[in-house]
Coordinates of C-alpha atoms in Angstrom, one line a residue:
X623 CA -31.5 157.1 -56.8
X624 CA -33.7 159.6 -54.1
X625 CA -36.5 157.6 -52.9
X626 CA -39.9 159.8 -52.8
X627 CA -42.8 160.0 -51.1
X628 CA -46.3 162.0 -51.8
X629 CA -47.4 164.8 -49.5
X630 CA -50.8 166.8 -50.1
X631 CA -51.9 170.7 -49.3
X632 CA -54.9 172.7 -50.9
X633 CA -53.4 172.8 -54.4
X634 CA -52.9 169.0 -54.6
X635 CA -50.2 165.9 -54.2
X636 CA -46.3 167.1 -54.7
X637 CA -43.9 164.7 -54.5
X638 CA -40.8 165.3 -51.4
X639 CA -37.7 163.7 -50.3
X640 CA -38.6 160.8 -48.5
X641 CA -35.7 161.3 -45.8
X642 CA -37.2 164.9 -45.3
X643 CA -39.4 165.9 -42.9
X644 CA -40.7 169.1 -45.1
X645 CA -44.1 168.9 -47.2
X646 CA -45.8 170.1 -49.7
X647 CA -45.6 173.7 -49.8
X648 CA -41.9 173.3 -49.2
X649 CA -41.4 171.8 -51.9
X650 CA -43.2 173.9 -54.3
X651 CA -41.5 177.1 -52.9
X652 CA -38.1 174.7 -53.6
X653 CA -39.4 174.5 -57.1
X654 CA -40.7 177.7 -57.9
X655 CA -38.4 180.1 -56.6
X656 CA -34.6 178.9 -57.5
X657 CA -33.4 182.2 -57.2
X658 CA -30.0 182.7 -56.1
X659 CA -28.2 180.4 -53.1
X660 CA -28.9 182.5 -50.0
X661 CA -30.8 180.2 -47.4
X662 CA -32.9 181.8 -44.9
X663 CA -30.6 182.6 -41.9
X664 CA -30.8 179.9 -39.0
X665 CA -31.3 182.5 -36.9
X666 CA -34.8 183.0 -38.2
X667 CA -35.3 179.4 -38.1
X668 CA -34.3 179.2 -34.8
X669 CA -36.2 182.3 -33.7
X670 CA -39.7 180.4 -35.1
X671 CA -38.4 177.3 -33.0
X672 CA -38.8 179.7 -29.6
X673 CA -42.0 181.5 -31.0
X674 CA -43.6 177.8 -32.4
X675 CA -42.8 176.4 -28.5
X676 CA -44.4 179.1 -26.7
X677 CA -47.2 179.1 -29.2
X678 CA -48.3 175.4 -28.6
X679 CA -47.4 176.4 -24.6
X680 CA -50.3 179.2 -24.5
X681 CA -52.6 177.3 -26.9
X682 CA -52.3 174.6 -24.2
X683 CA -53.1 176.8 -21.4
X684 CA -56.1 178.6 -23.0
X685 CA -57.9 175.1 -24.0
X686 CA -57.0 175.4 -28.1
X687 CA -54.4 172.4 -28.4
X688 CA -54.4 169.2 -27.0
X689 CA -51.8 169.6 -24.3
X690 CA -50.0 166.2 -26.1
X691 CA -49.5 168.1 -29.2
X692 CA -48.1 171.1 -27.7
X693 CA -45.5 168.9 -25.9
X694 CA -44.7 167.4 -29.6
X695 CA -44.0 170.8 -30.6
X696 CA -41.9 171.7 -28.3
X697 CA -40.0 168.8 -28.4
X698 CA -39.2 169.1 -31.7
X699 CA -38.5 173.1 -31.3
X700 CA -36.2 171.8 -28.9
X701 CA -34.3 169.8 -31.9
X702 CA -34.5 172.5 -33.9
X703 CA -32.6 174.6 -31.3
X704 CA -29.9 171.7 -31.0
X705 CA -29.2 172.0 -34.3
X706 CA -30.2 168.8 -35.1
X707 CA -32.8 169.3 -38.0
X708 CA -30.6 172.4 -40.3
X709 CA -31.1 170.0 -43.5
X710 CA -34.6 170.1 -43.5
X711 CA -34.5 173.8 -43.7
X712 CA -33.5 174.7 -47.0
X713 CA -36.0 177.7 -48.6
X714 CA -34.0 180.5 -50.1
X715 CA -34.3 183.9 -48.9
X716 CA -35.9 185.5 -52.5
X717 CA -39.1 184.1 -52.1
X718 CA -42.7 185.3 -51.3
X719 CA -42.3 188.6 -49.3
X720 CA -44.3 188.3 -46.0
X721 CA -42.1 184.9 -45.4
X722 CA -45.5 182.3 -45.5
X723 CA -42.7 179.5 -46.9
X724 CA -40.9 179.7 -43.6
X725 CA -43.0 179.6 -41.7
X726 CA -44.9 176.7 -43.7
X727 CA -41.1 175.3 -43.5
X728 CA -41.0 175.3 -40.4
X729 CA -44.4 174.1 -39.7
X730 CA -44.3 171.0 -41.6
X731 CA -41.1 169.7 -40.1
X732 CA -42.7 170.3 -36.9
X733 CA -45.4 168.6 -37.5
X734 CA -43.8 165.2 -39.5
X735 CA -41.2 165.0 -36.8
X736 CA -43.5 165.3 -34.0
X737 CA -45.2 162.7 -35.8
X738 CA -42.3 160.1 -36.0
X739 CA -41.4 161.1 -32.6
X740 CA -44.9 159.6 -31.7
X741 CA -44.3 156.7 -32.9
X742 CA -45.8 157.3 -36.8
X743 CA -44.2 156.9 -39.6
X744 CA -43.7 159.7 -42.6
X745 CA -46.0 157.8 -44.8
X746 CA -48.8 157.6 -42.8
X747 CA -51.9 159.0 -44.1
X748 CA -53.0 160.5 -40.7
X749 CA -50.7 162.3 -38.6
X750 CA -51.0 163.1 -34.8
X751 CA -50.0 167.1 -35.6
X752 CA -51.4 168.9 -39.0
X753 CA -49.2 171.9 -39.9
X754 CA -52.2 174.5 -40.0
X755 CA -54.6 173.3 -37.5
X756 CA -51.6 172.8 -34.9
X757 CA -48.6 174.3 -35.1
X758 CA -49.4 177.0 -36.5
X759 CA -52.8 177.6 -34.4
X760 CA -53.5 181.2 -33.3
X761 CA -51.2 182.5 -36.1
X762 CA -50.5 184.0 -39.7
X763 CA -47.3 184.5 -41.0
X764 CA -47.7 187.9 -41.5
X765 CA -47.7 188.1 -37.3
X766 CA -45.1 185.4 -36.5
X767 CA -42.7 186.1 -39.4
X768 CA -42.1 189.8 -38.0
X769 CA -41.9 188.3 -34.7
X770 CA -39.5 185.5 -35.9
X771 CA -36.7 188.9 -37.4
X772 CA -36.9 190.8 -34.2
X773 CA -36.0 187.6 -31.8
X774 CA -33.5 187.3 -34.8
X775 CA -32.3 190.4 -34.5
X776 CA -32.3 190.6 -30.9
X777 CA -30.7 187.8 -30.0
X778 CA -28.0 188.1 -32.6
X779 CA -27.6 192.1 -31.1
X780 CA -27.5 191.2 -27.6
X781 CA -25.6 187.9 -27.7
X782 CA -22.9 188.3 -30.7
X783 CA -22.9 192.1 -32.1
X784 CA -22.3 194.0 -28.8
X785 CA -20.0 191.8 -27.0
X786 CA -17.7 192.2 -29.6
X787 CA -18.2 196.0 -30.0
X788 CA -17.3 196.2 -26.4
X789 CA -14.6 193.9 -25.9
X790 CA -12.8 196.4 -29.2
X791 CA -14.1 199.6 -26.8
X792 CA -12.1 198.2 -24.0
X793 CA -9.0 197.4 -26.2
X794 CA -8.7 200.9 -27.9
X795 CA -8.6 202.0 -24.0
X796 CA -6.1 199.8 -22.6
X797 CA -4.4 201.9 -25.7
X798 CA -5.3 205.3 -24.6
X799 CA -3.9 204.5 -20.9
X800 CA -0.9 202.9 -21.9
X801 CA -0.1 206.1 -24.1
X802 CA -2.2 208.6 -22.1
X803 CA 0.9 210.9 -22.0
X804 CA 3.6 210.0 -25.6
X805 CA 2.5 213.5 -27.5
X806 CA 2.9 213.2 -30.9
X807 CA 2.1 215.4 -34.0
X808 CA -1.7 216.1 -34.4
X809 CA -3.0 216.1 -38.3
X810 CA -6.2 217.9 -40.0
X811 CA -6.9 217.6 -43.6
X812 CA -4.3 215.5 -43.9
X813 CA -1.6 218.1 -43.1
X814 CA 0.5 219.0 -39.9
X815 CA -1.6 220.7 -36.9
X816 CA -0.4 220.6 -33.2
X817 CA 0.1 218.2 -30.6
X818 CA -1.9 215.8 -28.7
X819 CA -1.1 212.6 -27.1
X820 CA -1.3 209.2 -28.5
X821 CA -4.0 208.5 -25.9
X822 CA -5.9 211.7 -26.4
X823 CA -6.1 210.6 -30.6
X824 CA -7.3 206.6 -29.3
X825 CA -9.5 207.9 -27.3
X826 CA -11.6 209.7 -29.9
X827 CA -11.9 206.4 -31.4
X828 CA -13.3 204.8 -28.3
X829 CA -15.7 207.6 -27.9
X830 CA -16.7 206.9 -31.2
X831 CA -17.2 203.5 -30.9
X832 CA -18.5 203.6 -27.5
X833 CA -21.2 206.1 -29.1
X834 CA -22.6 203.8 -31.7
X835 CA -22.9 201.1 -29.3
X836 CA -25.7 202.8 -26.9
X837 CA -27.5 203.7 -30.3
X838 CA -27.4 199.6 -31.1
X839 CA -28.5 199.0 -27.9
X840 CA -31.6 202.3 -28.0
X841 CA -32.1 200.6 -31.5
X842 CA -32.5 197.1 -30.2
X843 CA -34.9 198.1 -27.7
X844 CA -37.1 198.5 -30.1
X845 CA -37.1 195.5 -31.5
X846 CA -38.2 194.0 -28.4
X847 CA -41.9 194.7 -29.0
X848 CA -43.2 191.3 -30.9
X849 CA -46.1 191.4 -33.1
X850 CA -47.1 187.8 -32.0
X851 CA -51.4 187.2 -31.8
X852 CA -52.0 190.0 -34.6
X853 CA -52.3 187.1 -37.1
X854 CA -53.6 188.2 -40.7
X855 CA -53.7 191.8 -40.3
X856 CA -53.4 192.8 -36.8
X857 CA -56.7 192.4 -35.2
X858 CA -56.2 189.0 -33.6
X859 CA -58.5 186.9 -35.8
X860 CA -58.6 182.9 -34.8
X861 CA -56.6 184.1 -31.8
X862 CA -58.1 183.2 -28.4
X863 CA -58.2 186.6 -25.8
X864 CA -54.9 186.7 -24.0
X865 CA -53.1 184.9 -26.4
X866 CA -50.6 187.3 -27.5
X867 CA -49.4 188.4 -23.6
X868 CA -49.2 184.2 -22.8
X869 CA -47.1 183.3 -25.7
X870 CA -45.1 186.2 -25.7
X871 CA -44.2 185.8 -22.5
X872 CA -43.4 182.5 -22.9
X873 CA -40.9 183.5 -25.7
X874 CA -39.0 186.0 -23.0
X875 CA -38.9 182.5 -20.6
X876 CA -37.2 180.1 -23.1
X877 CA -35.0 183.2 -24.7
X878 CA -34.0 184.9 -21.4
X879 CA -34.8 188.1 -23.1
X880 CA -36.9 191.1 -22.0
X881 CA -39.6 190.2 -24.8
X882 CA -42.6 192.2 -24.9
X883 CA -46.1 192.1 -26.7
X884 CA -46.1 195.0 -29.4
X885 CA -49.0 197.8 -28.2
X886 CA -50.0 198.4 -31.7
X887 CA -49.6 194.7 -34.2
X888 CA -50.8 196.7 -37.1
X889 CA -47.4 198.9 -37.4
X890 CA -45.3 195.9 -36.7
X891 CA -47.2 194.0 -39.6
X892 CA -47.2 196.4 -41.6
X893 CA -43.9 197.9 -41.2
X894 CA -40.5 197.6 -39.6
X895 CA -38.8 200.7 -38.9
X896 CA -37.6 199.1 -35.8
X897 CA -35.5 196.9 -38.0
X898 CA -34.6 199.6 -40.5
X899 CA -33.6 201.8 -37.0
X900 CA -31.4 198.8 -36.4
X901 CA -30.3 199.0 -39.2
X902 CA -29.3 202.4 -39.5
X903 CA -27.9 202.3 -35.9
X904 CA -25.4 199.4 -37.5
X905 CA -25.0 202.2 -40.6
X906 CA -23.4 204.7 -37.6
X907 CA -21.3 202.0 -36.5
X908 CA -19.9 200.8 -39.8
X909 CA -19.3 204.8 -40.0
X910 CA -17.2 204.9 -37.0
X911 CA -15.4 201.5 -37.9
X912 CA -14.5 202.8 -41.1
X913 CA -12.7 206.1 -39.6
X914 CA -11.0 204.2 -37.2
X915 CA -9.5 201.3 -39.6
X916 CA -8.5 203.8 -42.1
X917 CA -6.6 205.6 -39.6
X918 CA -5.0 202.8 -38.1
X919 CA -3.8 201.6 -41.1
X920 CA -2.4 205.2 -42.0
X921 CA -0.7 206.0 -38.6
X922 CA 0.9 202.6 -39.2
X923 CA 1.8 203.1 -43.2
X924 CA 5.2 202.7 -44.1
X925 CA 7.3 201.4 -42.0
X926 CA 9.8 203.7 -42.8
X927 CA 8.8 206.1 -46.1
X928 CA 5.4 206.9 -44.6
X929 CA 3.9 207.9 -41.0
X930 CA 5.4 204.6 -38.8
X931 CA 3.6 206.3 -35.6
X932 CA 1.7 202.8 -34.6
X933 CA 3.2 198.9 -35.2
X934 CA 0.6 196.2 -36.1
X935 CA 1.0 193.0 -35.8
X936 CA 3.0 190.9 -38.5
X937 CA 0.4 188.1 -39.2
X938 CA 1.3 187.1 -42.8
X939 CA 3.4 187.8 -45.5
X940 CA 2.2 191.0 -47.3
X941 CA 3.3 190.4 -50.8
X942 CA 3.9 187.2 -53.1
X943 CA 7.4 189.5 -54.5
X944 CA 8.4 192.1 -52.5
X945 CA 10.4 190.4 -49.7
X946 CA 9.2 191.6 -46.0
X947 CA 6.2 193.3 -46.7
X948 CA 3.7 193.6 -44.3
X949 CA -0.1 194.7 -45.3
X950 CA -2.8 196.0 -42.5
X951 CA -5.3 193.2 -43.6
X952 CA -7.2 193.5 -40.9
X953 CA -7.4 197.1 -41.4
X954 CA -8.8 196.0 -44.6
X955 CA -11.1 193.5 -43.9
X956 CA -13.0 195.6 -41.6
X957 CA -13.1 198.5 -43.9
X958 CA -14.5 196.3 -46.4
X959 CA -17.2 194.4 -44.4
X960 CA -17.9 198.1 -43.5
X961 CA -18.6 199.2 -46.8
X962 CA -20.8 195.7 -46.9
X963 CA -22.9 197.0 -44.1
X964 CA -23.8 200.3 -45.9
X965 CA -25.0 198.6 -48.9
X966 CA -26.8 196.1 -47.0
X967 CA -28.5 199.8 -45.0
X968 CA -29.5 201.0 -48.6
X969 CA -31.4 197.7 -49.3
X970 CA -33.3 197.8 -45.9
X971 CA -34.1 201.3 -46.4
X972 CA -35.9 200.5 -49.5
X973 CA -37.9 197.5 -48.3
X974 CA -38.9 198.5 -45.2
X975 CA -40.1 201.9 -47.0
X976 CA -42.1 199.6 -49.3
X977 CA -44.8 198.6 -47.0
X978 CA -48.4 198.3 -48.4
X979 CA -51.4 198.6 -46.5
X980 CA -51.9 196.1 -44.1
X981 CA -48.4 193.8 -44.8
X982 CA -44.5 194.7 -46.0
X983 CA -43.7 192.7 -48.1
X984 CA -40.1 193.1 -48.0
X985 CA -39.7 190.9 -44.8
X986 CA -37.4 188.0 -45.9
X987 CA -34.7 190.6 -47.5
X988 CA -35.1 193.1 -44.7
X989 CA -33.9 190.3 -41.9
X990 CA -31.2 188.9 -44.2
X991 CA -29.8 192.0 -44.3
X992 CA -29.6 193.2 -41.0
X993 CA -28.6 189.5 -40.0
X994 CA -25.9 189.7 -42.6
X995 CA -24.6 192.8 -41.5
X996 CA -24.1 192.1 -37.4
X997 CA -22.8 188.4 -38.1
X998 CA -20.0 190.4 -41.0
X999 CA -20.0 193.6 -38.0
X1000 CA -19.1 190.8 -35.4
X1001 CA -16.9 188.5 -37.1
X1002 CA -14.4 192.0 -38.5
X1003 CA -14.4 193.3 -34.9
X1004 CA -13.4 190.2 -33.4
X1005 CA -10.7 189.7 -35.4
X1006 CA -9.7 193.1 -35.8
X1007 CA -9.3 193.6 -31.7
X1008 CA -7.5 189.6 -31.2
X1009 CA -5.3 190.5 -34.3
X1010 CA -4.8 193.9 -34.6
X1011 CA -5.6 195.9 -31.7
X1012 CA -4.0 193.4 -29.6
X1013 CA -1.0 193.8 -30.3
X1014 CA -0.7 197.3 -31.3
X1015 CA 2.6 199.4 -29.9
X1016 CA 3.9 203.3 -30.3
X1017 CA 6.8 203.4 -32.4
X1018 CA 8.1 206.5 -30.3
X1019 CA 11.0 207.0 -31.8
X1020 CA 9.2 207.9 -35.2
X1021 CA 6.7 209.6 -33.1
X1022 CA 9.3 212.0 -31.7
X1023 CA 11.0 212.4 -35.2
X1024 CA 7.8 213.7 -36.3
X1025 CA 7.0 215.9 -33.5
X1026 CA 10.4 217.8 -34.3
X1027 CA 9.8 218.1 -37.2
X1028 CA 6.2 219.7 -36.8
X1029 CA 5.8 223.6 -37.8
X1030 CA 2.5 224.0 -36.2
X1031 CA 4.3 223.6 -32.9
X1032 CA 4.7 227.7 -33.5
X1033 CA 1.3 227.7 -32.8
X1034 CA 1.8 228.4 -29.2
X1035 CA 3.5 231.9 -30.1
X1036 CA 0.4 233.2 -31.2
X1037 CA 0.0 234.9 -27.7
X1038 CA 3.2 236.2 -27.4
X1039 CA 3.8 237.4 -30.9
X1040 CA 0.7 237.3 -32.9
X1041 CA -0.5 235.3 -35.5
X1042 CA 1.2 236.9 -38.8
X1043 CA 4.8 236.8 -37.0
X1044 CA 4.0 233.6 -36.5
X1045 CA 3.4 232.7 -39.7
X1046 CA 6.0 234.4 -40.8
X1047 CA 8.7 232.1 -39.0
X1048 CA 6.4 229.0 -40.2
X1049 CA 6.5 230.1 -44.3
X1050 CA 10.4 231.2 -43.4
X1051 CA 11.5 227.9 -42.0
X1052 CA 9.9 225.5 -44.4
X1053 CA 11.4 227.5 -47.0
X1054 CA 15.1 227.6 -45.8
X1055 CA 14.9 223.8 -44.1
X1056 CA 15.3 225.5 -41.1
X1057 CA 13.9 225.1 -37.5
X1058 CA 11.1 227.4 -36.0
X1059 CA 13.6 228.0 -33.1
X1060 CA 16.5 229.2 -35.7
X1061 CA 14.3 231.5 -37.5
X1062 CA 12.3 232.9 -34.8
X1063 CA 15.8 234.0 -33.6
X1064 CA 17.1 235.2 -36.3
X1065 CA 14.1 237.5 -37.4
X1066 CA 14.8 238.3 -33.5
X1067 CA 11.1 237.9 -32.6
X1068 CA 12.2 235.9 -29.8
X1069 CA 15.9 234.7 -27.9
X1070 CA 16.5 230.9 -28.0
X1071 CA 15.5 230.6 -24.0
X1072 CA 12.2 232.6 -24.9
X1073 CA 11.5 230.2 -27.4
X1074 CA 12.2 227.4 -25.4
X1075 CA 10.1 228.4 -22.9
X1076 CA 7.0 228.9 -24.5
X1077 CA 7.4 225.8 -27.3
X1078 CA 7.2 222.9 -25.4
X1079 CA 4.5 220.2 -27.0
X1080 CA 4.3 219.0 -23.7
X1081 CA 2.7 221.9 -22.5
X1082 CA 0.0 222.1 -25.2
X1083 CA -1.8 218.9 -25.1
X1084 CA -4.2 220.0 -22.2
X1085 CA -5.4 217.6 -19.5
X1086 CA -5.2 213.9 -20.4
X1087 CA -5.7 212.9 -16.7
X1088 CA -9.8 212.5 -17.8
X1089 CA -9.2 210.3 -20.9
X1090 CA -8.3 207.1 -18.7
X1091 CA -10.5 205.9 -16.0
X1092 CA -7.7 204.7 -13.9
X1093 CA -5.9 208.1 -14.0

């Protein structure tokens, strides 16, 4: 049977887990919003464990906090950053919109584990740190919530998302070196077109991805500015003069991250269209993700009745009764968690356009989102480069077959002969099953060692030399 014990806020006694270290007004938000079973990501948690630390640390410094409570604070930030208090963090995400739960959360663990850590005892009727008055001195949660997402944010950008964007960048172009020179059979609209190499095609896809990495990285910059010491509105109220700077820059010392205090805290209260720029940034990448999984997976299709340019790696079976099958599952799987992060762009978009006056409202599904959306972006990329990409080979045999096969290589008569002759032995040898050289002989446009000459797909690929860094 759960053993209880009675905590107390403004509204009265509520009745918590005795083996918790939450209060009051965690336990009423447990009770009155059981909606859905998304938690609040530890990420935010964690980023209010850095921004509660450095808030007790400039309190301290500018004479507001006992320099004894502070050091409890930070102590038990500390745990929280160890991982060793998750269970006492258990608020859903659907709950009041500026996140005042969370932070309450978060400020009465702090302060009934400080407390035992003390030497009190959770029943005590007097406690060394009071949840208002001391952990959360010098701030609202309308300032440290917004500042909580973009350490969030940041930290999951700078630390998870973009290593593993790079590390796929620098795959796809140990692809385009190693075939910087096999050319193969170029397609547009899904039909024939001429040659390029299977370098020159991977290295559009590292482009590509390379692209919508330096917009995460232009986006994340923004998210460095922190909101921290605007309290209720903005203006600073209950906050000593050169709190904000102090604190702040405490949070860049315990992070190890280029943190800076916002130049305007109304906008960042307010609004967040440096998350929703995030956001969108992560949109251009899930764009770019999709292109390039879908084409893997097609240049791969087959093996033998489709294109069979590229092999992927056999990693399972691909069908509980066809014998031998194999499936591009990771193909899938990114494409999918793709599709995941657009959605989860649509529902940003609408909250952090649904800021009111002084406050959005929207914070808690804002963050979730964007959280949801780098961890999924992180995760598919990791195991789409270890693999996938990892140990993806030309099948240049099938590339060749294709290449022979290609009409468009008649292309390259268009100076010699002109474009409707051209045609003309294109239209004339799909017809008849016949090859471009046989018919452009025959209609005796060109002789065989003309043709030979001047139709060679070797010859029309251009310069791959600047493709591959180590060319």
């Amino acid at each position: 049977m759960t053993a209880y014990r009675i905590e107390h806020d403004t509204l009265g006694e509520v009745r918590v887990p005795a083996d918790k270290y939450w209060g009051a007004q965690t336990q009423r938000s447990l009770e009155n919003f059981r909606i859905g079973g998304e938690k609040m990501p530890k990420e935010v948690i964690y980023a209010y464990a850095y921004l509660k630390k450095a808030a007790a640390m400039a309190n301290a410094d500018l004479g507001v906090l006992d320099r004894h409570k502070a050091e409890l604070i930070g102590k038990v930030a500390d745990e929280i950053l160890d991982g060793q208090l998750d269970a006492h963090f258990p608020l859903v995400i659907w709950q009041t919109g500026s996140g005042t739960q969370t932070n309450m959360n978060v400020n009465e663990v702090i302060a009934n584990r400080g407390h035992v850590l003390d030497g009190g005892s959770l029943t005590d009727a007097k406690k060394v740190l009071h949840p208002n008055d001391d952990v959360n001195k010098s701030q609202s949660s309308n300032d440290t919530f917004p500042t909580a997402m973009n350490i969030a944010a940041y930290r999951m950008g700078a630390t998870v998302l973009l290593p593993a964007l790079h590390k796929m960048a620098d795959a796809l172009l140990r692809i385009v070196c190693r075939y910087r020179d096999l050319t193969k059979v170029g397609r547009t609209h899904f039909m024939d077109a001429v040659p390029l190499t299977l370098g020159q095609e991977f290295s559009g896809y590292e482009a590509q991805l390379r692209s919508a990495i330096r917009q995460i990285e232009k986006a994340l910059d923004e998210v460095r500015f922190l909101p921290l010491g605007g309290t209720a509105v903005g203006t600073g109220l209950n906050a000593p003069a050169g709190y904000d700077q102090q604190a702040v820059q405490y949070i860049a010392e315990l992070t190890g991250m280029p943190f800076e205090p916002a130049a305007n805290k109304f906008e960042k209260i307010a609004a967040h269209d440096d998350v929703a720029g995030l956001s969108s940034a992560l949109k251009r990448a899930a764009a770019a993700l999709m292109k390039i999984g879908n084409d893997i997976r097609m240049l791969a299709s087959g093996p033998r009745c489709a294109i069979g340019e590229i092999n992927i790696p056999a990693n399972e079976p691909g069908s509980s009764i066809m014998p031998g099958k194999v499936n591009p599952t990771q193909a899938e799987a990114l494409t999918m968690v793709m599709a995941q992060v657009m959605g989860n762009d649509t529902a940003v978009t609408i909250g952090a356009s649904n800021g009111h006056f002084e406050l959005n409202a929207f914070k808690p599904l804002i963050i979730h989102n964007v959280l949801r959306s780098m961890r999924l972006m992180a995760d598919a990329v990791q195991s789409f480069t270890d693999k996938l990409l990892a140990g993806l080979t030309a099948n240049e045999h099938r590339i060749q077959m294709h290449l022979n096969n290609s009409l468009m290589l008649v292309t390259a008569l268009n100076p010699v002969i002109g474009y409707e002759k051209a045609a003309e032995i294109a239209k004339k040898a799909f017809a008849e099953n016949k090859t471009l050289k046989e018919v452009a002989v025959a209609l005796g446009y060109l002789t065989a060692e003309e043709f030979d000459r001047i139709v060679r797909p070797e010859k029309m690929i251009g310069d791959t030399r600047s493709i591959c860094p180590e060319s």
